[in-house]
């Protein structure tokens, strides 16, 4: 609740232990839930190689931020054990909703979850998923969208690898890389690698308006690079993206190939 302030949770195994032989010990809800105005709490630890918590095989989301503000989620493995074993949570990897605001996710590995990697919904606003000031997130092999924004406003998605591992291998999410929909507005998707997802790289639909998609590498997704469609999808800015091209990333040249169908599509039809 609103009096829950400035707590730290790190180096925990929440839902399943460190070795696969222990089996599934997932919780019946979220791995960690921060709610009802709780603020200033830290889940994990700021650093490289995901030194924070392991949140795996819980019935809900790995991390849920519900009406929670100004919290930090750093350096966790959400849906994968330290030995690399898939252990997805049965909902989203991270679920930010119900007007949650000012939360920061950085340096997390979010993989193998049965929902989206990150879901931002129901009025959540001014949250940041990865940022140039911190290590971005690696969001791969989730069953849903890599990052989904559903009725979400003024959020930023920066410097993440969505469908690509930290060492540059293809590991696409089973749906789109990023989807902005249901009247989501004024969100920013910038400087991400959106690669090898089993759908479109970035979709804006169902009334998405005044969002900005810029300076991303969007390549080798199964469908379009960027797809805008549906009534009320208006005022969005798409610019300076590299779609289906060669690009040098972190001093190594990866061949992305051509976009799966076409680079950029505008349509009035679903």
PDB file of C-alpha atoms in Angstrom:
ATOM      1  CA  UNK A   1       0.000   0.000   0.000  1.00  0.00           C
ATOM      2  CA  UNK A   2       1.007   3.685   0.022  1.00  0.00           C
ATOM      3  CA  UNK A   3       3.146   3.205   3.129  1.00  0.00           C
ATOM      4  CA  UNK A   4       5.309   0.544   1.456  1.00  0.00           C
ATOM      5  CA  UNK A   5       8.377   2.579   0.508  1.00  0.00           C
ATOM      6  CA  UNK A   6      12.067   2.011  -0.342  1.00  0.00           C
ATOM      7  CA  UNK A   7      12.324  -1.749   0.157  1.00  0.00           C
ATOM      8  CA  UNK A   8      14.858  -3.917  -1.721  1.00  0.00           C
ATOM      9  CA  UNK A   9      14.445  -7.526  -2.883  1.00  0.00           C
ATOM     10  CA  UNK A  10      17.471  -9.208  -4.486  1.00  0.00           C
ATOM     11  CA  UNK A  11      19.087 -12.633  -5.047  1.00  0.00           C
ATOM     12  CA  UNK A  12      15.863 -14.545  -4.412  1.00  0.00           C
ATOM     13  CA  UNK A  13      14.481 -17.575  -6.245  1.00  0.00           C
ATOM     14  CA  UNK A  14      10.754 -16.874  -6.504  1.00  0.00           C
ATOM     15  CA  UNK A  15       8.597 -19.649  -7.930  1.00  0.00           C
ATOM     16  CA  UNK A  16      11.273 -22.151  -8.875  1.00  0.00           C
ATOM     17  CA  UNK A  17      14.687 -22.867  -7.454  1.00  0.00           C
ATOM     18  CA  UNK A  18      18.053 -22.600  -9.141  1.00  0.00           C
ATOM     19  CA  UNK A  19      18.309 -26.130 -10.506  1.00  0.00           C
ATOM     20  CA  UNK A  20      15.766 -27.859 -12.705  1.00  0.00           C
ATOM     21  CA  UNK A  21      15.709 -31.027 -10.575  1.00  0.00           C
ATOM     22  CA  UNK A  22      13.820 -29.185  -7.828  1.00  0.00           C
ATOM     23  CA  UNK A  23      10.805 -28.963 -10.091  1.00  0.00           C
ATOM     24  CA  UNK A  24       8.060 -26.376 -10.305  1.00  0.00           C
ATOM     25  CA  UNK A  25       7.408 -24.560  -7.031  1.00  0.00           C
ATOM     26  CA  UNK A  26       5.594 -21.643  -8.562  1.00  0.00           C
ATOM     27  CA  UNK A  27       3.332 -19.376  -6.559  1.00  0.00           C
ATOM     28  CA  UNK A  28      -0.392 -19.129  -7.245  1.00  0.00           C
ATOM     29  CA  UNK A  29      -0.219 -15.433  -8.132  1.00  0.00           C
ATOM     30  CA  UNK A  30       2.561 -13.121  -9.296  1.00  0.00           C
ATOM     31  CA  UNK A  31       6.153 -13.764  -8.311  1.00  0.00           C
ATOM     32  CA  UNK A  32       6.410 -10.224  -6.903  1.00  0.00           C
ATOM     33  CA  UNK A  33       3.418  -7.863  -6.702  1.00  0.00           C
ATOM     34  CA  UNK A  34       3.852  -4.191  -5.829  1.00  0.00           C
ATOM     35  CA  UNK A  35       0.480  -2.482  -5.456  1.00  0.00           C
ATOM     36  CA  UNK A  36      -1.846   0.123  -3.955  1.00  0.00           C
ATOM     37  CA  UNK A  37       0.456   3.117  -4.143  1.00  0.00           C
ATOM     38  CA  UNK A  38       3.669   1.381  -3.034  1.00  0.00           C
ATOM     39  CA  UNK A  39       6.631   3.411  -4.306  1.00  0.00           C
ATOM     40  CA  UNK A  40      10.383   3.645  -4.376  1.00  0.00           C
ATOM     41  CA  UNK A  41      10.953  -0.104  -4.054  1.00  0.00           C
ATOM     42  CA  UNK A  42      13.706  -2.013  -5.874  1.00  0.00           C
ATOM     43  CA  UNK A  43      13.267  -5.544  -7.260  1.00  0.00           C
ATOM     44  CA  UNK A  44      16.698  -6.866  -8.186  1.00  0.00           C
ATOM     45  CA  UNK A  45      20.051  -5.138  -8.362  1.00  0.00           C
ATOM     46  CA  UNK A  46      21.609  -2.760 -10.874  1.00  0.00           C
ATOM     47  CA  UNK A  47      24.403  -4.584 -12.721  1.00  0.00           C
ATOM     48  CA  UNK A  48      25.374  -6.884 -15.585  1.00  0.00           C
ATOM     49  CA  UNK A  49      24.579 -10.580 -16.163  1.00  0.00           C
ATOM     50  CA  UNK A  50      21.175 -10.509 -14.421  1.00  0.00           C
ATOM     51  CA  UNK A  51      22.448 -10.694 -10.802  1.00  0.00           C
ATOM     52  CA  UNK A  52      19.052  -9.973  -9.256  1.00  0.00           C
ATOM     53  CA  UNK A  53      16.148 -12.348  -8.624  1.00  0.00           C
ATOM     54  CA  UNK A  54      14.977 -15.416 -10.540  1.00  0.00           C
ATOM     55  CA  UNK A  55      11.199 -15.198 -11.004  1.00  0.00           C
ATOM     56  CA  UNK A  56       9.963 -18.342 -12.686  1.00  0.00           C
ATOM     57  CA  UNK A  57       6.883 -20.514 -13.213  1.00  0.00           C
ATOM     58  CA  UNK A  58       4.514 -18.443 -11.137  1.00  0.00           C
ATOM     59  CA  UNK A  59       0.814 -18.629 -12.040  1.00  0.00           C
ATOM     60  CA  UNK A  60       0.618 -14.863 -12.527  1.00  0.00           C
ATOM     61  CA  UNK A  61       3.175 -12.415 -13.875  1.00  0.00           C
ATOM     62  CA  UNK A  62       6.797 -12.603 -12.859  1.00  0.00           C
ATOM     63  CA  UNK A  63       6.577  -8.997 -11.621  1.00  0.00           C
ATOM     64  CA  UNK A  64       3.291  -7.101 -11.279  1.00  0.00           C
ATOM     65  CA  UNK A  65       3.159  -3.338 -10.675  1.00  0.00           C
ATOM     66  CA  UNK A  66      -0.476  -2.449  -9.935  1.00  0.00           C
ATOM     67  CA  UNK A  67      -1.196   1.192  -9.086  1.00  0.00           C
ATOM     68  CA  UNK A  68       2.447   1.408  -7.996  1.00  0.00           C
ATOM     69  CA  UNK A  69       4.727   4.353  -8.669  1.00  0.00           C
ATOM     70  CA  UNK A  70       8.451   5.080  -8.987  1.00  0.00           C
ATOM     71  CA  UNK A  71       9.659   1.512  -8.461  1.00  0.00           C
ATOM     72  CA  UNK A  72      12.758  -0.081 -10.007  1.00  0.00           C
ATOM     73  CA  UNK A  73      13.039  -3.553 -11.583  1.00  0.00           C
ATOM     74  CA  UNK A  74      16.727  -4.219 -12.311  1.00  0.00           C
ATOM     75  CA  UNK A  75      18.819  -7.164 -13.389  1.00  0.00           C
ATOM     76  CA  UNK A  76      16.354 -10.039 -12.905  1.00  0.00           C
ATOM     77  CA  UNK A  77      15.815 -13.291 -14.780  1.00  0.00           C
ATOM     78  CA  UNK A  78      12.088 -13.425 -15.421  1.00  0.00           C
ATOM     79  CA  UNK A  79      11.063 -16.733 -16.975  1.00  0.00           C
ATOM     80  CA  UNK A  80      14.473 -18.404 -17.228  1.00  0.00           C
ATOM     81  CA  UNK A  81      16.674 -20.085 -14.626  1.00  0.00           C
ATOM     82  CA  UNK A  82      20.325 -19.176 -14.120  1.00  0.00           C
ATOM     83  CA  UNK A  83      21.397 -22.344 -15.918  1.00  0.00           C
ATOM     84  CA  UNK A  84      19.388 -21.284 -18.985  1.00  0.00           C
ATOM     85  CA  UNK A  85      16.448 -23.638 -18.448  1.00  0.00           C
ATOM     86  CA  UNK A  86      13.145 -22.164 -19.701  1.00  0.00           C
ATOM     87  CA  UNK A  87      10.782 -21.594 -16.757  1.00  0.00           C
ATOM     88  CA  UNK A  88       8.241 -19.081 -17.959  1.00  0.00           C
ATOM     89  CA  UNK A  89       5.618 -17.504 -15.777  1.00  0.00           C
ATOM     90  CA  UNK A  90       2.085 -18.377 -16.853  1.00  0.00           C
ATOM     91  CA  UNK A  91       1.107 -14.769 -17.515  1.00  0.00           C
ATOM     92  CA  UNK A  92       3.241 -11.815 -18.612  1.00  0.00           C
ATOM     93  CA  UNK A  93       6.856 -11.458 -17.644  1.00  0.00           C
ATOM     94  CA  UNK A  94       6.218  -7.954 -16.262  1.00  0.00           C
ATOM     95  CA  UNK A  95       2.696  -6.512 -15.937  1.00  0.00           C
ATOM     96  CA  UNK A  96       2.362  -2.751 -15.314  1.00  0.00           C
ATOM     97  CA  UNK A  97      -1.249  -1.597 -15.056  1.00  0.00           C
ATOM     98  CA  UNK A  98      -4.017   0.394 -13.372  1.00  0.00           C
ATOM     99  CA  UNK A  99      -2.417   3.841 -13.646  1.00  0.00           C
ATOM    100  CA  UNK A 100       0.989   2.663 -12.419  1.00  0.00           C
ATOM    101  CA  UNK A 101       3.519   5.373 -13.239  1.00  0.00           C
ATOM    102  CA  UNK A 102       7.175   6.329 -13.034  1.00  0.00           C
ATOM    103  CA  UNK A 103       8.468   2.754 -12.882  1.00  0.00           C
ATOM    104  CA  UNK A 104      11.771   1.743 -14.516  1.00  0.00           C
ATOM    105  CA  UNK A 105      12.684  -1.692 -15.932  1.00  0.00           C
ATOM    106  CA  UNK A 106      16.313  -2.118 -16.960  1.00  0.00           C
ATOM    107  CA  UNK A 107      18.875  -4.857 -17.352  1.00  0.00           C
ATOM    108  CA  UNK A 108      16.378  -7.727 -17.087  1.00  0.00           C
ATOM    109  CA  UNK A 109      16.206 -10.944 -19.078  1.00  0.00           C
ATOM    110  CA  UNK A 110      12.498 -11.537 -19.796  1.00  0.00           C
ATOM    111  CA  UNK A 111      11.975 -14.828 -21.603  1.00  0.00           C
ATOM    112  CA  UNK A 112       9.689 -17.833 -22.113  1.00  0.00           C
ATOM    113  CA  UNK A 113       6.658 -16.301 -20.382  1.00  0.00           C
ATOM    114  CA  UNK A 114       3.227 -17.473 -21.552  1.00  0.00           C
ATOM    115  CA  UNK A 115       1.877 -13.946 -21.995  1.00  0.00           C
ATOM    116  CA  UNK A 116       3.728 -10.910 -23.316  1.00  0.00           C
ATOM    117  CA  UNK A 117       7.238 -10.125 -22.187  1.00  0.00           C
ATOM    118  CA  UNK A 118       6.116  -6.719 -20.879  1.00  0.00           C
ATOM    119  CA  UNK A 119       2.472  -5.619 -20.762  1.00  0.00           C
ATOM    120  CA  UNK A 120       1.666  -1.966 -19.974  1.00  0.00           C
ATOM    121  CA  UNK A 121      -2.085  -1.463 -19.673  1.00  0.00           C
ATOM    122  CA  UNK A 122      -5.154   0.215 -18.199  1.00  0.00           C
ATOM    123  CA  UNK A 123      -3.921   3.787 -17.981  1.00  0.00           C
ATOM    124  CA  UNK A 124      -0.332   3.039 -16.950  1.00  0.00           C
ATOM    125  CA  UNK A 125       1.757   6.087 -17.819  1.00  0.00           C
ATOM    126  CA  UNK A 126       5.264   7.567 -17.722  1.00  0.00           C
ATOM    127  CA  UNK A 127       6.953   4.194 -17.249  1.00  0.00           C
ATOM    128  CA  UNK A 128      10.304   3.425 -18.894  1.00  0.00           C
ATOM    129  CA  UNK A 129      11.271   0.040 -20.334  1.00  0.00           C
ATOM    130  CA  UNK A 130      15.043   0.216 -20.812  1.00  0.00           C
ATOM    131  CA  UNK A 131      16.875   3.500 -21.161  1.00  0.00           C
ATOM    132  CA  UNK A 132      20.168   4.905 -22.372  1.00  0.00           C
ATOM    133  CA  UNK A 133      21.058   5.696 -18.763  1.00  0.00           C
ATOM    134  CA  UNK A 134      20.943   1.999 -17.811  1.00  0.00           C
ATOM    135  CA  UNK A 135      21.339  -1.361 -19.509  1.00  0.00           C
ATOM    136  CA  UNK A 136      18.352  -2.206 -21.697  1.00  0.00           C
ATOM    137  CA  UNK A 137      16.280  -5.362 -21.339  1.00  0.00           C
ATOM    138  CA  UNK A 138      16.537  -8.568 -23.363  1.00  0.00           C
ATOM    139  CA  UNK A 139      12.963  -9.640 -24.195  1.00  0.00           C
ATOM    140  CA  UNK A 140      12.899 -12.939 -26.077  1.00  0.00           C
ATOM    141  CA  UNK A 141      10.934 -16.129 -26.699  1.00  0.00           C
ATOM    142  CA  UNK A 142       7.743 -15.043 -24.938  1.00  0.00           C
ATOM    143  CA  UNK A 143       4.473 -16.522 -26.197  1.00  0.00           C
ATOM    144  CA  UNK A 144       2.815 -13.136 -26.660  1.00  0.00           C
ATOM    145  CA  UNK A 145       4.090  -9.739 -27.823  1.00  0.00           C
ATOM    146  CA  UNK A 146       7.566  -8.653 -26.760  1.00  0.00           C
ATOM    147  CA  UNK A 147       6.290  -5.301 -25.409  1.00  0.00           C
ATOM    148  CA  UNK A 148       2.550  -4.521 -25.501  1.00  0.00           C
ATOM    149  CA  UNK A 149       0.947  -1.144 -24.717  1.00  0.00           C
ATOM    150  CA  UNK A 150      -2.823  -1.397 -24.217  1.00  0.00           C
ATOM    151  CA  UNK A 151      -4.577   1.850 -23.205  1.00  0.00           C
ATOM    152  CA  UNK A 152      -1.202   3.154 -22.048  1.00  0.00           C
ATOM    153  CA  UNK A 153       0.113   6.684 -22.360  1.00  0.00           C
ATOM    154  CA  UNK A 154       3.428   8.570 -22.258  1.00  0.00           C
ATOM    155  CA  UNK A 155       5.582   5.483 -21.748  1.00  0.00           C
ATOM    156  CA  UNK A 156       9.064   4.963 -23.185  1.00  0.00           C
ATOM    157  CA  UNK A 157      10.549   1.788 -24.692  1.00  0.00           C
ATOM    158  CA  UNK A 158      14.260   2.431 -25.232  1.00  0.00           C
ATOM    159  CA  UNK A 159      17.421   0.472 -26.019  1.00  0.00           C
ATOM    160  CA  UNK A 160      16.009  -3.031 -25.648  1.00  0.00           C
ATOM    161  CA  UNK A 161      16.701  -6.196 -27.594  1.00  0.00           C
ATOM    162  CA  UNK A 162      13.276  -7.539 -28.519  1.00  0.00           C
ATOM    163  CA  UNK A 163      13.690 -10.894 -30.235  1.00  0.00           C
ATOM    164  CA  UNK A 164      17.477 -10.934 -30.104  1.00  0.00           C
ATOM    165  CA  UNK A 165      19.762 -12.274 -27.372  1.00  0.00           C
ATOM    166  CA  UNK A 166      22.484 -10.190 -25.774  1.00  0.00           C
ATOM    167  CA  UNK A 167      25.055 -11.901 -28.009  1.00  0.00           C
ATOM    168  CA  UNK A 168      23.085 -11.227 -31.179  1.00  0.00           C
ATOM    169  CA  UNK A 169      21.302 -14.511 -31.821  1.00  0.00           C
ATOM    170  CA  UNK A 170      17.723 -14.705 -33.132  1.00  0.00           C
ATOM    171  CA  UNK A 171      15.257 -15.513 -30.323  1.00  0.00           C
ATOM    172  CA  UNK A 172      11.987 -14.035 -31.487  1.00  0.00           C
ATOM    173  CA  UNK A 173       8.805 -13.665 -29.489  1.00  0.00           C
ATOM    174  CA  UNK A 174       5.902 -15.754 -30.772  1.00  0.00           C
ATOM    175  CA  UNK A 175       3.819 -12.697 -31.690  1.00  0.00           C
ATOM    176  CA  UNK A 176       4.790  -9.125 -32.660  1.00  0.00           C
ATOM    177  CA  UNK A 177       7.859  -7.375 -31.347  1.00  0.00           C
ATOM    178  CA  UNK A 178       5.951  -4.280 -30.122  1.00  0.00           C
ATOM    179  CA  UNK A 179       2.220  -3.595 -30.285  1.00  0.00           C
ATOM    180  CA  UNK A 180       0.598  -0.228 -29.413  1.00  0.00           C
ATOM    181  CA  UNK A 181      -3.196  -0.415 -29.415  1.00  0.00           C
ATOM    182  CA  UNK A 182      -6.578   0.366 -27.822  1.00  0.00           C
ATOM    183  CA  UNK A 183      -6.185   4.164 -27.919  1.00  0.00           C
ATOM    184  CA  UNK A 184      -2.675   4.142 -26.455  1.00  0.00           C
ATOM    185  CA  UNK A 185      -1.130   7.549 -27.015  1.00  0.00           C
ATOM    186  CA  UNK A 186       2.073   9.561 -26.802  1.00  0.00           C
ATOM    187  CA  UNK A 187       4.362   6.578 -26.260  1.00  0.00           C
ATOM    188  CA  UNK A 188       7.947   6.425 -27.563  1.00  0.00           C
ATOM    189  CA  UNK A 189       9.638   3.374 -29.093  1.00  0.00           C
ATOM    190  CA  UNK A 190      13.230   4.334 -29.855  1.00  0.00           C
ATOM    191  CA  UNK A 191      16.701   2.843 -30.294  1.00  0.00           C
ATOM    192  CA  UNK A 192      15.598  -0.780 -29.948  1.00  0.00           C
ATOM    193  CA  UNK A 193      16.639  -3.868 -31.884  1.00  0.00           C
ATOM    194  CA  UNK A 194      13.355  -5.550 -32.896  1.00  0.00           C
ATOM    195  CA  UNK A 195      14.414  -8.724 -34.618  1.00  0.00           C
ATOM    196  CA  UNK A 196      13.163 -12.144 -35.677  1.00  0.00           C
ATOM    197  CA  UNK A 197       9.718 -11.966 -34.052  1.00  0.00           C
ATOM    198  CA  UNK A 198       6.949 -14.250 -35.341  1.00  0.00           C
ATOM    199  CA  UNK A 199       4.721 -11.383 -36.422  1.00  0.00           C
ATOM    200  CA  UNK A 200       5.247  -7.726 -37.337  1.00  0.00           C
ATOM    201  CA  UNK A 201       8.122  -5.775 -35.841  1.00  0.00           C
ATOM    202  CA  UNK A 202       5.942  -2.864 -34.613  1.00  0.00           C
ATOM    203  CA  UNK A 203       2.135  -2.696 -34.874  1.00  0.00           C
ATOM    204  CA  UNK A 204       0.043   0.415 -34.176  1.00  0.00           C
ATOM    205  CA  UNK A 205      -3.690  -0.259 -34.320  1.00  0.00           C
ATOM    206  CA  UNK A 206      -7.135   0.149 -32.772  1.00  0.00           C
ATOM    207  CA  UNK A 207      -6.923   3.885 -32.252  1.00  0.00           C
ATOM    208  CA  UNK A 208      -3.236   4.255 -31.387  1.00  0.00           C
ATOM    209  CA  UNK A 209      -2.488   7.950 -31.725  1.00  0.00           C
ATOM    210  CA  UNK A 210       0.400  10.399 -31.511  1.00  0.00           C
ATOM    211  CA  UNK A 211       2.984   7.737 -30.740  1.00  0.00           C
ATOM    212  CA  UNK A 212       6.560   7.957 -32.027  1.00  0.00           C
ATOM    213  CA  UNK A 213       8.576   5.059 -33.452  1.00  0.00           C
ATOM    214  CA  UNK A 214      12.086   6.133 -34.337  1.00  0.00           C
ATOM    215  CA  UNK A 215      15.734   5.093 -34.683  1.00  0.00           C
ATOM    216  CA  UNK A 216      15.017   1.384 -34.284  1.00  0.00           C
ATOM    217  CA  UNK A 217      16.521  -1.569 -36.133  1.00  0.00           C
ATOM    218  CA  UNK A 218      13.530  -3.629 -37.293  1.00  0.00           C
ATOM    219  CA  UNK A 219      14.500  -6.691 -39.281  1.00  0.00           C
ATOM    220  CA  UNK A 220      13.827 -10.336 -40.108  1.00  0.00           C
ATOM    221  CA  UNK A 221      10.403 -10.359 -38.479  1.00  0.00           C
ATOM    222  CA  UNK A 222       7.998 -12.872 -40.047  1.00  0.00           C
ATOM    223  CA  UNK A 223       5.500 -10.283 -41.253  1.00  0.00           C
ATOM    224  CA  UNK A 224       5.795  -6.524 -41.838  1.00  0.00           C
ATOM    225  CA  UNK A 225       8.428  -4.247 -40.415  1.00  0.00           C
ATOM    226  CA  UNK A 226       5.921  -1.617 -39.189  1.00  0.00           C
ATOM    227  CA  UNK A 227       2.145  -1.889 -39.675  1.00  0.00           C
ATOM    228  CA  UNK A 228      -0.397   0.864 -38.940  1.00  0.00           C
ATOM    229  CA  UNK A 229      -4.085  -0.001 -39.293  1.00  0.00           C
ATOM    230  CA  UNK A 230      -7.559   0.299 -37.831  1.00  0.00           C
ATOM    231  CA  UNK A 231      -9.936   3.182 -37.306  1.00  0.00           C
ATOM    232  CA  UNK A 232      -8.669   6.079 -35.225  1.00  0.00           C
ATOM    233  CA  UNK A 233      -5.000   5.177 -35.659  1.00  0.00           C
ATOM    234  CA  UNK A 234      -3.746   8.681 -36.369  1.00  0.00           C
ATOM    235  CA  UNK A 235      -1.039  11.253 -35.743  1.00  0.00           C
ATOM    236  CA  UNK A 236       1.748   8.738 -35.231  1.00  0.00           C
ATOM    237  CA  UNK A 237       5.324   9.630 -36.223  1.00  0.00           C
ATOM    238  CA  UNK A 238       7.499   6.965 -37.869  1.00  0.00           C
ATOM    239  CA  UNK A 239      11.045   8.014 -38.714  1.00  0.00           C
ATOM    240  CA  UNK A 240      14.726   7.123 -38.942  1.00  0.00           C
ATOM    241  CA  UNK A 241      14.169   3.387 -38.545  1.00  0.00           C
ATOM    242  CA  UNK A 242      16.293   0.807 -40.344  1.00  0.00           C
ATOM    243  CA  UNK A 243      13.915  -1.816 -41.675  1.00  0.00           C
ATOM    244  CA  UNK A 244      15.323  -5.016 -43.160  1.00  0.00           C
ATOM    245  CA  UNK A 245      18.866  -3.664 -43.639  1.00  0.00           C
ATOM    246  CA  UNK A 246      22.448  -4.395 -42.683  1.00  0.00           C
ATOM    247  CA  UNK A 247      23.455  -2.644 -39.499  1.00  0.00           C
ATOM    248  CA  UNK A 248      26.522  -2.685 -37.334  1.00  0.00           C
ATOM    249  CA  UNK A 249      25.505  -3.392 -33.735  1.00  0.00           C
ATOM    250  CA  UNK A 250      27.964  -3.292 -30.866  1.00  0.00           C
ATOM    251  CA  UNK A 251      30.987  -3.590 -33.159  1.00  0.00           C
ATOM    252  CA  UNK A 252      29.699  -6.730 -34.895  1.00  0.00           C
ATOM    253  CA  UNK A 253      27.932  -6.849 -38.253  1.00  0.00           C
ATOM    254  CA  UNK A 254      24.765  -8.955 -38.263  1.00  0.00           C
ATOM    255  CA  UNK A 255      22.943  -9.722 -41.508  1.00  0.00           C
ATOM    256  CA  UNK A 256      19.294  -9.032 -40.875  1.00  0.00           C
ATOM    257  CA  UNK A 257      18.126  -9.699 -44.419  1.00  0.00           C
ATOM    258  CA  UNK A 258      14.955  -8.234 -45.900  1.00  0.00           C
ATOM    259  CA  UNK A 259      11.777  -7.657 -43.936  1.00  0.00           C
ATOM    260  CA  UNK A 260       9.433 -10.645 -44.080  1.00  0.00           C
ATOM    261  CA  UNK A 261       6.700  -9.062 -46.257  1.00  0.00           C
ATOM    262  CA  UNK A 262       7.071  -5.299 -46.582  1.00  0.00           C
ATOM    263  CA  UNK A 263       8.730  -2.595 -44.572  1.00  0.00           C
ATOM    264  CA  UNK A 264       5.982  -0.088 -43.749  1.00  0.00           C
ATOM    265  CA  UNK A 265       2.233  -0.539 -44.265  1.00  0.00           C
ATOM    266  CA  UNK A 266      -0.662   1.855 -43.713  1.00  0.00           C
ATOM    267  CA  UNK A 267      -4.121   0.260 -43.843  1.00  0.00           C
ATOM    268  CA  UNK A 268      -7.708   0.938 -42.831  1.00  0.00           C
ATOM    269  CA  UNK A 269      -8.429  -2.766 -42.508  1.00  0.00           C
ATOM    270  CA  UNK A 270      -7.698  -5.327 -39.812  1.00  0.00           C
TER     271      UNK A 270
END
